[in-house]
Amino acid sequence: MFESQTAPTYHLETVEEQENDFILNLGPQHPGTHGVLRVILHMDGEYILTADPVLGYGHRMQEKIAENMTWSQVLPYMARMDYLSALSYNQAWVCLVEKMCEYEVPRRAEYIRVLTTELNRISSHLLWFGAFLLDLGAFTPFLHAFEDRETLLDLLESLTGSRLTYCFFRFGGVGADVDAAFLRGAQDFVKQMHTKLPRYHELVTGNVIFRERTRDVGVILPFDTWGYGLSGPVLRGSGEQYDVRTSEPYSIYPELDFNVPVEQSGDCLARYLVRLNEIDESLKIIEQTLANMPEGPIKSKVPKIIKPPEGEASMAVETPRGELMIYAVSDGGKVPYRVKYRVPSFANLSIFSKMARGQLLADALAILGSLDLVIPEIDR
Amino acid sequence: MMTSYAQDIITGLSSLLTGMKVTIKTMFTKGHTVQWPRQTAQLPLNFRGHIRLVANDSTGFAKCIACGSCVRACPSNCIEVKGEKPEGAKKKSPTLFRLDFTKCSLCGLCVESCPVAAITFSRDYALAGLTSEPFAAMNLLDEVASPFAGEEQ
């Protein structure tokens, strides 16, 4: 299949070769793909005729690995899929097992879970903000975003013990209790972000170069969104109000007051605005959890060896990139019989071929950046 | 047509100047870089380094009872424990406690699974080397006294 680098045999649709057409390999080692993703571009000068993503460079058989691990041993592997929002993945797995075994979760643990997950969501969006603008050739916003992200990572490190690949949630609770210093740190961070967000808008959103590069580029029509299985900010940028936190509520989200940001235009600018507004909404959620943090235990009593009863269950959560669904089958044993991950980036990448067709190469990189892909999650 | 062109230039220029204003303002704020190795950042209390054995306060021997819970809890199979009962003792003591740090994912499940709290995280973070050997078989018993020390020779 990979014998010839220049003549791909697996085009979605074949375009008649013209004299001056050429094949361009974007990746697997390219700063614009943010990981080992390869896109085969059939170019006519600066214009893209077809774009075919080639996946699998980082495939680790996560689903098969899960079949050989006990239910609690799978937990650390969750963080290795989407390393930018490890806590959302943690949450999906623990909620799934709690659903199967019918474990109770104390209120304080639920609050800590939502608080840390939303902090993680902000850190993911901040990294995306920096990386996306780096793709567009702007270097300054990246440094601003990373300055704030650093505060956030230090904060989460002080609680969970790791900076990125968290393994913090436990079945029936969380791994460690929040202390006064953490709560104060979270409050300070919310204050800091409230002054920083307007600065981001000043620096980037109003910038004429940024607007020209993103407006009306890579438009996703609402008609396409459901067919391609899009979710997250990519879906909400096209005017569809769908967020697992409100449509299929879990944890304490129904009790919290927050909006789901939606933009109508469906272009790169819309997806950018949705994510920045989501940071604002996450700050709102964090403020509420900090104000209402209940006292009490952080972990309920669960058996040491987890053996969910025979049956199947699925659990969907909203990660910063979209809807993650985990489906697991138990045969009553110590290890899962089957685990299936439905990851958001994989579905979000599927529309790229359609969006890139007929675009300039530089715009295709803007589109790829606006999808916020995490490659280990696609390949898993 | 002409007026909108001029207007575009004016709004474009002003947007660039606003961005420049933010940059110039930031130039006069304090930097965040830690000048390693001249400075070191503070490690958080919950820092998860590689694991190490906890010694018993009175005897100085490892608290470990060589039950093997950590071996079973580890998702990456990186712990190897062997134990024996020393002369006259009620519980087993480890004769071998080896960690393959090259496989460890620092999840902390071993620390949590330990029934006697005999494992803890080290605060060692400068873990770089030219070969994998020192990390592939870390002998954690080196740090604690052994009840078998007299018998061996």
Short mmCIF file of C-alpha atoms in Angstrom, two decimals:
data_model
loop_
_atom_site.label_atom_id
_atom_site.label_comp_id
_atom_site.label_asym_id
_atom_site.label_seq_id
_atom_site.Cartn_x
_atom_site.Cartn_y
_atom_site.Cartn_z
CA MET A 1 0.00 0.00 0.00
CA PHE A 2 2.82 2.39 0.87
CA GLU A 3 5.18 1.26 -1.89
CA SER A 4 4.98 4.49 -3.81
CA GLN A 5 5.12 7.79 -2.00
CA THR A 6 4.00 9.74 -5.00
CA ALA A 7 0.97 7.83 -6.26
CA PRO A 8 -1.57 7.25 -3.48
CA THR A 9 -3.89 4.43 -4.35
CA TYR A 10 -6.51 5.12 -1.74
CA HIS A 11 -8.00 8.43 -2.78
CA LEU A 12 -11.52 9.13 -1.65
CA GLU A 13 -12.19 10.25 -5.19
CA THR A 14 -9.80 10.26 -8.07
CA VAL A 15 -9.17 13.50 -9.81
CA GLU A 16 -8.00 13.41 -13.37
CA GLU A 17 -4.27 14.06 -13.34
CA GLN A 18 -3.31 17.27 -15.07
CA GLU A 19 0.15 18.02 -16.32
CA ASN A 20 1.14 20.34 -13.52
CA ASP A 21 -0.54 18.58 -10.60
CA PHE A 22 1.62 17.19 -7.86
CA ILE A 23 1.32 15.23 -4.66
CA LEU A 24 2.37 16.88 -1.42
CA ASN A 25 2.80 14.98 1.82
CA LEU A 26 1.75 17.06 4.80
CA GLY A 27 3.29 15.19 7.69
CA PRO A 28 3.72 12.75 9.39
CA GLN A 29 6.35 15.10 10.81
CA HIS A 30 4.94 18.57 10.33
CA PRO A 31 4.36 21.29 12.91
CA GLY A 32 0.93 22.00 11.45
CA THR A 33 -0.43 18.53 12.12
CA HIS A 34 0.37 18.62 15.86
CA GLY A 35 1.42 15.01 15.99
CA VAL A 36 2.06 12.14 13.64
CA LEU A 37 -0.77 12.70 11.22
CA ARG A 38 -0.08 12.45 7.52
CA VAL A 39 -2.25 14.15 4.96
CA ILE A 40 -1.72 13.39 1.29
CA LEU A 41 -2.55 16.49 -0.67
CA HIS A 42 -3.18 16.43 -4.39
CA MET A 43 -2.26 19.95 -5.38
CA ASP A 44 -2.84 22.17 -8.36
CA GLY A 45 -0.35 24.93 -7.65
CA GLU A 46 -1.34 26.43 -4.32
CA TYR A 47 -4.82 24.90 -4.46
CA ILE A 48 -5.83 21.58 -2.96
CA LEU A 49 -7.71 19.16 -5.20
CA THR A 50 -8.04 16.33 -2.68
CA ALA A 51 -6.81 15.75 0.86
CA ASP A 52 -6.58 12.29 2.39
CA PRO A 53 -5.57 11.88 6.02
CA VAL A 54 -3.51 8.77 6.74
CA LEU A 55 -3.89 7.53 10.29
CA GLY A 56 -2.31 4.91 12.47
CA TYR A 57 1.25 6.13 13.09
CA GLY A 58 0.60 6.25 16.82
CA HIS A 59 -1.76 3.30 17.10
CA ARG A 60 -1.31 1.43 20.40
CA MET A 61 -4.38 -0.85 20.49
CA GLN A 62 -5.84 0.91 23.51
CA GLU A 63 -9.07 -1.08 23.24
CA LYS A 64 -7.25 -4.39 23.17
CA ILE A 65 -4.96 -3.31 26.02
CA ALA A 66 -8.06 -2.60 28.11
CA GLU A 67 -9.20 -6.21 27.62
CA ASN A 68 -6.03 -7.41 29.33
CA MET A 69 -6.16 -5.05 32.31
CA THR A 70 -8.27 -5.07 35.43
CA TRP A 71 -10.92 -2.37 35.60
CA SER A 72 -8.76 -0.13 37.78
CA GLN A 73 -5.60 -0.70 35.75
CA VAL A 74 -7.27 0.78 32.67
CA LEU A 75 -7.52 4.16 34.41
CA PRO A 76 -3.92 5.34 33.81
CA TYR A 77 -4.27 4.45 30.13
CA MET A 78 -7.13 6.92 29.80
CA ALA A 79 -4.77 9.87 30.18
CA ARG A 80 -2.61 8.57 27.33
CA MET A 81 -5.35 8.98 24.79
CA ASP A 82 -6.14 12.65 25.06
CA TYR A 83 -3.20 14.01 26.98
CA LEU A 84 -4.63 17.54 26.97
CA SER A 85 -7.86 16.68 28.75
CA ALA A 86 -6.91 13.64 30.77
CA LEU A 87 -9.43 14.39 33.49
CA SER A 88 -12.40 14.21 31.12
CA TYR A 89 -11.21 10.75 30.15
CA ASN A 90 -10.69 9.83 33.79
CA GLN A 91 -14.23 10.94 34.46
CA ALA A 92 -15.72 8.93 31.60
CA TRP A 93 -14.06 5.74 32.82
CA VAL A 94 -14.86 6.09 36.51
CA CYS A 95 -18.46 7.12 35.77
CA LEU A 96 -18.84 4.11 33.50
CA VAL A 97 -17.64 1.66 36.14
CA GLU A 98 -19.70 3.40 38.82
CA LYS A 99 -22.71 3.05 36.54
CA MET A 100 -22.09 -0.68 36.07
CA CYS A 101 -21.41 -1.41 39.74
CA GLU A 102 -23.89 1.16 41.09
CA TYR A 103 -21.36 2.84 43.38
CA GLU A 104 -22.33 5.97 45.25
CA VAL A 105 -20.17 9.06 44.83
CA PRO A 106 -20.03 11.60 47.68
CA ARG A 107 -21.12 15.12 46.87
CA ARG A 108 -17.74 16.64 47.66
CA ALA A 109 -16.06 14.23 45.25
CA GLU A 110 -18.48 15.22 42.48
CA TYR A 111 -17.69 18.89 43.09
CA ILE A 112 -13.95 18.25 43.03
CA ARG A 113 -14.35 16.27 39.81
CA VAL A 114 -16.24 19.03 38.05
CA LEU A 115 -13.90 21.72 39.38
CA THR A 116 -10.75 19.96 38.18
CA THR A 117 -12.28 18.87 34.87
CA GLU A 118 -13.26 22.43 34.05
CA LEU A 119 -9.78 23.68 34.97
CA ASN A 120 -8.45 21.01 32.64
CA ARG A 121 -10.84 22.18 29.91
CA ILE A 122 -9.48 25.71 30.22
CA SER A 123 -5.88 24.49 30.04
CA SER A 124 -6.73 22.50 26.91
CA HIS A 125 -8.42 25.48 25.25
CA LEU A 126 -5.50 27.74 26.19
CA LEU A 127 -3.06 25.36 24.55
CA TRP A 128 -5.28 25.19 21.48
CA PHE A 129 -5.47 28.98 21.38
CA GLY A 130 -1.70 29.24 21.36
CA ALA A 131 -1.13 26.43 18.88
CA PHE A 132 -3.85 27.57 16.47
CA LEU A 133 -2.41 31.07 16.29
CA LEU A 134 1.04 29.60 15.87
CA ASP A 135 -0.33 27.79 12.81
CA LEU A 136 -1.53 31.12 11.50
CA GLY A 137 1.89 32.63 12.06
CA ALA A 138 1.23 34.63 15.23
CA PHE A 139 3.75 33.94 17.95
CA THR A 140 2.86 36.42 20.71
CA PRO A 141 -0.57 34.98 21.70
CA PHE A 142 1.12 31.61 22.22
CA LEU A 143 3.32 33.07 24.95
CA HIS A 144 0.38 34.81 26.60
CA ALA A 145 -1.66 31.60 26.60
CA PHE A 146 1.20 29.53 27.99
CA GLU A 147 1.81 31.98 30.79
CA ASP A 148 -1.74 31.44 32.02
CA ARG A 149 -1.61 27.74 31.34
CA GLU A 150 1.51 27.48 33.47
CA THR A 151 -0.36 28.83 36.50
CA LEU A 152 -3.09 26.32 35.85
CA LEU A 153 -0.76 23.35 35.45
CA ASP A 154 1.07 24.25 38.66
CA LEU A 155 -2.28 24.37 40.41
CA LEU A 156 -3.40 20.98 39.10
CA GLU A 157 0.03 19.51 39.80
CA SER A 158 -0.23 20.54 43.43
CA LEU A 159 -3.44 18.54 43.71
CA THR A 160 -3.00 15.56 41.40
CA GLY A 161 0.79 15.13 41.38
CA SER A 162 1.23 15.25 37.63
CA ARG A 163 1.12 18.03 35.08
CA LEU A 164 -0.55 16.47 32.08
CA THR A 165 -1.34 12.78 32.27
CA TYR A 166 -3.48 12.88 35.36
CA CYS A 167 -4.68 9.72 37.03
CA PHE A 168 -6.68 11.40 39.73
CA PHE A 169 -10.26 10.15 39.85
CA ARG A 170 -11.04 6.90 41.62
CA PHE A 171 -14.04 4.61 41.54
CA GLY A 172 -16.45 6.15 44.02
CA GLY A 173 -14.52 9.37 44.51
CA VAL A 174 -11.27 11.18 43.87
CA GLY A 175 -7.67 10.47 44.79
CA ALA A 176 -6.94 13.44 47.03
CA ASP A 177 -8.85 16.12 48.86
CA VAL A 178 -8.58 19.78 47.93
CA ASP A 179 -6.97 21.96 50.57
CA ALA A 180 -7.39 25.65 51.31
CA ALA A 181 -4.30 26.55 49.27
CA PHE A 182 -5.74 24.85 46.17
CA LEU A 183 -9.11 26.56 46.54
CA ARG A 184 -7.39 29.93 46.97
CA GLY A 185 -5.23 29.18 43.94
CA ALA A 186 -8.31 28.34 41.87
CA GLN A 187 -9.98 31.57 42.97
CA ASP A 188 -6.90 33.58 42.04
CA PHE A 189 -6.77 31.86 38.68
CA VAL A 190 -10.41 32.74 37.94
CA LYS A 191 -9.63 36.37 38.82
CA GLN A 192 -6.53 36.30 36.64
CA MET A 193 -8.42 34.86 33.67
CA HIS A 194 -11.14 37.48 33.96
CA THR A 195 -8.51 40.14 33.33
CA LYS A 196 -6.65 38.08 30.73
CA LEU A 197 -9.58 37.08 28.49
CA PRO A 198 -10.35 40.66 27.39
CA ARG A 199 -6.65 41.02 26.61
CA TYR A 200 -6.80 37.94 24.36
CA HIS A 201 -9.72 39.46 22.51
CA GLU A 202 -7.85 42.75 22.20
CA LEU A 203 -4.72 41.03 20.94
CA VAL A 204 -6.26 38.49 18.58
CA THR A 205 -10.01 38.61 18.00
CA GLY A 206 -10.02 42.16 16.65
CA ASN A 207 -6.81 41.72 14.68
CA VAL A 208 -7.41 42.34 11.01
CA ILE A 209 -4.91 39.71 9.80
CA PHE A 210 -6.45 37.05 12.02
CA ARG A 211 -9.97 37.89 10.89
CA GLU A 212 -9.04 37.77 7.22
CA ARG A 213 -7.32 34.42 7.70
CA THR A 214 -10.23 32.78 9.52
CA ARG A 215 -13.46 34.41 8.36
CA ASP A 216 -15.33 32.30 5.77
CA VAL A 217 -12.48 29.76 5.76
CA GLY A 218 -13.42 26.12 6.22
CA VAL A 219 -17.15 26.60 6.53
CA ILE A 220 -19.07 23.60 7.89
CA LEU A 221 -22.74 23.73 6.98
CA PRO A 222 -25.24 22.61 9.66
CA PHE A 223 -26.40 20.00 7.12
CA ASP A 224 -23.03 18.23 7.31
CA THR A 225 -22.51 18.31 11.06
CA TRP A 226 -24.58 15.33 12.15
CA GLY A 227 -23.71 13.22 9.12
CA TYR A 228 -20.01 13.44 9.91
CA GLY A 229 -20.60 12.82 13.60
CA LEU A 230 -19.06 16.13 14.62
CA SER A 231 -19.21 17.21 18.24
CA GLY A 232 -17.79 19.76 20.59
CA PRO A 233 -16.80 23.27 19.52
CA VAL A 234 -16.58 22.13 15.88
CA LEU A 235 -20.29 21.28 15.97
CA ARG A 236 -21.30 24.30 18.03
CA GLY A 237 -19.46 26.61 15.64
CA SER A 238 -22.03 25.60 13.02
CA GLY A 239 -25.04 26.68 15.02
CA GLU A 240 -25.97 23.36 16.61
CA GLN A 241 -26.54 23.61 20.34
CA TYR A 242 -25.37 20.23 21.53
CA ASP A 243 -23.24 19.70 24.59
CA VAL A 244 -23.25 16.41 26.51
CA ARG A 245 -23.12 18.36 29.76
CA THR A 246 -26.61 19.71 29.09
CA SER A 247 -28.13 17.25 26.61
CA GLU A 248 -27.20 14.11 28.50
CA PRO A 249 -26.28 15.50 31.92
CA TYR A 250 -23.96 13.63 34.24
CA SER A 251 -22.33 14.39 37.58
CA ILE A 252 -23.57 17.69 39.06
CA TYR A 253 -23.87 19.59 35.79
CA PRO A 254 -27.70 19.85 35.95
CA GLU A 255 -27.37 21.88 39.17
CA LEU A 256 -24.93 24.37 37.68
CA ASP A 257 -25.84 27.49 35.81
CA PHE A 258 -23.89 27.88 32.58
CA ASN A 259 -24.56 28.52 28.90
CA VAL A 260 -23.49 26.54 25.88
CA PRO A 261 -21.79 29.00 23.51
CA VAL A 262 -22.95 28.69 19.91
CA GLU A 263 -21.85 30.53 16.78
CA GLN A 264 -23.75 30.47 13.51
CA SER A 265 -21.21 31.05 10.75
CA GLY A 266 -19.45 27.64 10.86
CA ASP A 267 -16.03 28.98 9.82
CA CYS A 268 -12.69 28.93 11.63
CA LEU A 269 -13.53 32.21 13.35
CA ALA A 270 -16.75 30.72 14.73
CA ARG A 271 -14.91 27.74 16.20
CA TYR A 272 -12.34 30.11 17.69
CA LEU A 273 -15.05 32.22 19.32
CA VAL A 274 -16.88 29.17 20.67
CA ARG A 275 -13.74 27.99 22.43
CA LEU A 276 -12.91 31.37 23.92
CA ASN A 277 -16.50 31.72 25.14
CA GLU A 278 -16.26 28.22 26.60
CA ILE A 279 -13.33 29.37 28.73
CA ASP A 280 -15.65 32.05 30.08
CA GLU A 281 -18.39 29.50 30.82
CA SER A 282 -15.91 27.14 32.49
CA LEU A 283 -14.82 30.01 34.73
CA LYS A 284 -18.48 30.45 35.66
CA ILE A 285 -18.75 26.76 36.58
CA ILE A 286 -15.54 26.92 38.61
CA GLU A 287 -16.82 29.94 40.55
CA GLN A 288 -20.02 28.06 41.38
CA THR A 289 -18.25 24.90 42.52
CA LEU A 290 -15.86 26.94 44.65
CA ALA A 291 -18.75 28.81 46.27
CA ASN A 292 -20.80 25.69 46.99
CA MET A 293 -18.08 23.16 47.80
CA PRO A 294 -19.74 20.84 50.34
CA GLU A 295 -17.92 19.24 53.26
CA GLY A 296 -17.77 15.50 53.67
CA PRO A 297 -15.92 12.41 52.51
CA ILE A 298 -14.16 12.35 49.14
CA LYS A 299 -14.43 8.65 48.49
CA SER A 300 -17.08 6.06 49.19
CA LYS A 301 -16.23 2.52 50.18
CA VAL A 302 -15.67 0.32 47.16
CA PRO A 303 -14.24 -3.20 47.07
CA LYS A 304 -10.55 -3.55 46.26
CA ILE A 305 -11.11 -5.91 43.38
CA ILE A 306 -13.72 -4.48 41.04
CA LYS A 307 -15.99 -7.02 39.40
CA PRO A 308 -18.90 -5.33 37.64
CA PRO A 309 -21.91 -7.59 37.19
CA GLU A 310 -22.46 -9.20 33.82
CA GLY A 311 -23.82 -6.70 31.34
CA GLU A 312 -22.94 -3.68 29.28
CA ALA A 313 -22.96 0.05 29.77
CA SER A 314 -21.93 3.20 27.99
CA MET A 315 -21.01 6.59 29.29
CA ALA A 316 -20.67 9.85 27.37
CA VAL A 317 -18.89 12.95 28.60
CA GLU A 318 -18.01 16.27 27.02
CA THR A 319 -14.28 16.63 26.56
CA PRO A 320 -12.82 19.95 25.32
CA ARG A 321 -12.82 18.41 21.85
CA GLY A 322 -16.32 16.99 21.83
CA GLU A 323 -18.26 13.94 22.84
CA LEU A 324 -16.35 10.99 24.22
CA MET A 325 -18.33 7.80 24.62
CA ILE A 326 -16.98 4.68 26.25
CA TYR A 327 -18.84 1.43 25.87
CA ALA A 328 -17.83 -1.56 27.95
CA VAL A 329 -19.04 -5.12 28.28
CA SER A 330 -18.45 -7.09 31.45
CA ASP A 331 -18.65 -10.83 31.78
CA GLY A 332 -18.55 -10.53 35.55
CA GLY A 333 -14.81 -11.02 35.69
CA LYS A 334 -11.85 -8.98 36.84
CA VAL A 335 -11.07 -7.68 33.35
CA PRO A 336 -13.37 -5.99 30.83
CA TYR A 337 -14.67 -8.27 28.11
CA ARG A 338 -14.77 -5.51 25.52
CA VAL A 339 -14.13 -1.77 25.58
CA LYS A 340 -14.92 0.64 22.78
CA TYR A 341 -13.93 4.30 22.71
CA ARG A 342 -15.81 6.73 20.55
CA VAL A 343 -13.44 9.69 20.42
CA PRO A 344 -14.31 13.19 19.24
CA SER A 345 -11.16 14.04 17.25
CA PHE A 346 -11.55 11.02 14.97
CA ALA A 347 -15.01 12.11 13.88
CA ASN A 348 -13.97 15.77 13.67
CA LEU A 349 -11.08 14.90 11.35
CA SER A 350 -13.39 13.04 8.97
CA ILE A 351 -14.80 16.26 7.55
CA PHE A 352 -11.34 17.67 6.80
CA SER A 353 -11.13 16.14 3.30
CA LYS A 354 -14.34 17.83 2.36
CA MET A 355 -13.39 21.19 3.83
CA ALA A 356 -9.90 21.28 2.35
CA ARG A 357 -11.01 20.66 -1.22
CA GLY A 358 -10.46 23.75 -3.36
CA GLN A 359 -8.75 25.68 -0.55
CA LEU A 360 -5.31 27.23 -0.50
CA LEU A 361 -2.65 25.24 1.33
CA ALA A 362 -2.25 27.91 4.00
CA ASP A 363 -6.00 27.89 4.62
CA ALA A 364 -5.99 24.11 4.94
CA LEU A 365 -3.53 24.47 7.81
CA ALA A 366 -5.83 27.00 9.45
CA ILE A 367 -8.72 24.53 9.07
CA LEU A 368 -6.68 21.67 10.48
CA GLY A 369 -5.73 23.85 13.42
CA SER A 370 -9.30 24.97 14.03
CA LEU A 371 -10.46 21.35 14.42
CA ASP A 372 -8.29 21.01 17.56
CA LEU A 373 -7.05 17.50 16.86
CA VAL A 374 -5.15 15.36 19.33
CA ILE A 375 -3.51 12.64 17.28
CA PRO A 376 -2.95 9.97 20.01
CA GLU A 377 -6.68 10.17 20.59
CA ILE A 378 -7.43 9.55 16.91
CA ASP A 379 -4.95 6.66 16.67
CA ARG A 380 -5.42 5.39 20.24
CA MET B 1 -15.79 51.99 -2.96
CA MET B 2 -12.91 54.33 -2.25
CA THR B 3 -14.22 55.27 1.21
CA SER B 4 -14.65 51.64 2.29
CA TYR B 5 -11.10 50.93 1.13
CA ALA B 6 -9.80 53.79 3.25
CA GLN B 7 -11.95 52.66 6.14
CA ASP B 8 -10.49 49.13 5.91
CA ILE B 9 -7.00 50.55 6.12
CA ILE B 10 -7.87 52.63 9.16
CA THR B 11 -9.61 49.80 11.09
CA GLY B 12 -6.82 47.42 10.11
CA LEU B 13 -4.10 49.75 11.30
CA SER B 14 -5.89 50.52 14.56
CA SER B 15 -6.36 46.78 15.27
CA LEU B 16 -2.64 46.24 14.76
CA LEU B 17 -1.85 49.13 17.09
CA THR B 18 -4.16 47.72 19.80
CA GLY B 19 -2.27 44.45 19.60
CA MET B 20 1.02 46.31 19.80
CA LYS B 21 -0.26 48.16 22.88
CA VAL B 22 -0.86 44.84 24.66
CA THR B 23 2.60 43.63 23.75
CA ILE B 24 4.29 46.82 24.96
CA LYS B 25 2.32 46.71 28.23
CA THR B 26 3.42 43.12 28.80
CA MET B 27 7.05 44.04 28.21
CA PHE B 28 7.06 45.86 31.53
CA THR B 29 5.56 43.05 33.60
CA LYS B 30 7.52 40.48 35.57
CA GLY B 31 8.83 37.45 33.70
CA HIS B 32 7.84 33.88 34.57
CA THR B 33 10.87 31.95 33.44
CA VAL B 34 12.72 29.94 36.06
CA GLN B 35 16.41 30.08 35.18
CA TRP B 36 17.23 26.42 35.64
CA PRO B 37 19.83 25.21 36.74
CA ARG B 38 20.71 28.47 38.52
CA GLN B 39 17.23 28.47 40.05
CA THR B 40 14.95 25.58 40.83
CA ALA B 41 11.19 25.57 40.82
CA GLN B 42 9.47 24.41 43.98
CA LEU B 43 8.14 20.87 43.85
CA PRO B 44 4.50 20.52 44.89
CA LEU B 45 3.77 18.44 47.99
CA ASN B 46 1.87 15.80 46.05
CA PHE B 47 4.64 15.36 43.48
CA ARG B 48 4.66 11.86 42.05
CA GLY B 49 8.19 10.71 41.37
CA HIS B 50 9.27 7.08 41.16
CA ILE B 51 8.30 4.96 44.14
CA ARG B 52 10.56 4.23 47.12
CA LEU B 53 10.21 2.09 50.21
CA VAL B 54 9.27 3.53 53.60
CA ALA B 55 11.40 2.43 56.51
CA ASN B 56 10.00 1.51 59.90
CA ASP B 57 10.87 4.28 62.38
CA SER B 58 12.14 2.04 65.16
CA THR B 59 13.93 -0.76 63.31
CA GLY B 60 14.97 0.98 60.10
CA PHE B 61 13.82 -2.04 58.09
CA ALA B 62 11.36 -1.65 55.23
CA LYS B 63 7.71 -1.62 56.29
CA CYS B 64 6.97 -3.84 53.29
CA ILE B 65 5.48 -7.27 54.07
CA ALA B 66 6.06 -8.63 50.56
CA CYS B 67 2.37 -9.35 50.05
CA GLY B 68 2.45 -8.49 46.35
CA SER B 69 -0.57 -6.14 46.21
CA CYS B 70 1.49 -3.55 44.35
CA VAL B 71 2.65 -6.17 41.85
CA ARG B 72 -0.97 -7.07 41.12
CA ALA B 73 -2.14 -3.44 41.01
CA CYS B 74 0.54 -2.26 38.57
CA PRO B 75 -0.83 -1.86 35.04
CA SER B 76 2.64 -2.05 33.48
CA ASN B 77 4.10 -5.01 35.40
CA CYS B 78 7.10 -3.01 36.51
CA ILE B 79 7.42 -4.16 40.13
CA GLU B 80 9.06 -7.39 41.21
CA VAL B 81 8.90 -8.43 44.86
CA LYS B 82 10.21 -11.49 46.64
CA GLY B 83 10.04 -12.02 50.40
CA GLU B 84 10.93 -14.39 53.21
CA LYS B 85 10.29 -14.61 56.91
CA PRO B 86 13.37 -13.56 58.82
CA GLU B 87 14.30 -15.67 61.88
CA GLY B 88 11.73 -15.21 64.63
CA ALA B 89 9.60 -12.62 62.81
CA LYS B 90 5.83 -12.86 62.35
CA LYS B 91 5.65 -11.19 58.96
CA LYS B 92 7.56 -11.54 55.75
CA SER B 93 10.25 -9.07 54.71
CA PRO B 94 11.27 -8.34 51.16
CA THR B 95 14.46 -9.93 49.90
CA LEU B 96 14.01 -8.31 46.50
CA PHE B 97 12.13 -5.15 45.52
CA ARG B 98 12.93 -4.18 41.99
CA LEU B 99 11.31 -1.42 39.96
CA ASP B 100 11.53 -1.19 36.19
CA PHE B 101 11.20 2.56 35.92
CA THR B 102 11.41 2.50 32.12
CA LYS B 103 7.93 0.96 32.06
CA CYS B 104 6.40 2.91 34.95
CA SER B 105 3.65 5.39 34.10
CA LEU B 106 3.64 7.07 37.53
CA CYS B 107 -0.06 6.37 38.06
CA GLY B 108 0.36 5.69 41.78
CA LEU B 109 -1.91 2.63 41.93
CA CYS B 110 0.80 0.67 43.79
CA VAL B 111 1.04 3.30 46.51
CA GLU B 112 -2.72 3.21 46.95
CA SER B 113 -2.98 -0.54 46.98
CA CYS B 114 -0.38 -1.04 49.72
CA PRO B 115 -2.08 -2.31 52.89
CA VAL B 116 0.71 -1.13 55.22
CA ALA B 117 1.62 2.17 53.51
CA ALA B 118 5.11 0.89 52.79
CA ILE B 119 5.52 2.66 49.43
CA THR B 120 5.72 6.36 48.81
CA PHE B 121 6.75 8.69 46.01
CA SER B 122 10.28 10.01 45.89
CA ARG B 123 10.92 13.67 45.17
CA ASP B 124 13.59 12.85 42.66
CA TYR B 125 12.89 14.66 39.42
CA ALA B 126 16.25 14.97 37.65
CA LEU B 127 16.01 11.51 36.16
CA ALA B 128 17.99 11.57 32.98
CA GLY B 129 20.67 9.16 31.91
CA LEU B 130 22.60 8.01 28.89
CA THR B 131 21.61 4.35 29.23
CA SER B 132 18.46 2.64 30.41
CA GLU B 133 20.21 0.17 32.76
CA PRO B 134 20.10 2.24 35.96
CA PHE B 135 16.35 2.69 35.47
CA ALA B 136 15.40 -0.71 34.12
CA ALA B 137 16.25 -2.41 37.41
CA MET B 138 16.13 0.02 40.31
CA ASN B 139 16.83 -1.81 43.53
CA LEU B 140 14.63 -0.04 46.04
CA LEU B 141 15.92 -2.08 48.99
CA ASP B 142 19.22 -0.19 48.82
CA GLU B 143 17.73 2.74 50.69
CA VAL B 144 16.50 0.78 53.71
CA ALA B 145 18.20 -1.51 56.21
CA SER B 146 17.66 -5.21 55.72
CA PRO B 147 16.88 -7.79 58.42
CA PHE B 148 18.79 -10.35 56.32
CA ALA B 149 22.01 -8.34 56.30
CA GLY B 150 23.75 -10.57 58.85
CA GLU B 151 22.72 -13.88 57.33
CA GLU B 152 23.90 -13.33 53.79
CA GLN B 153 27.60 -13.85 54.24
#
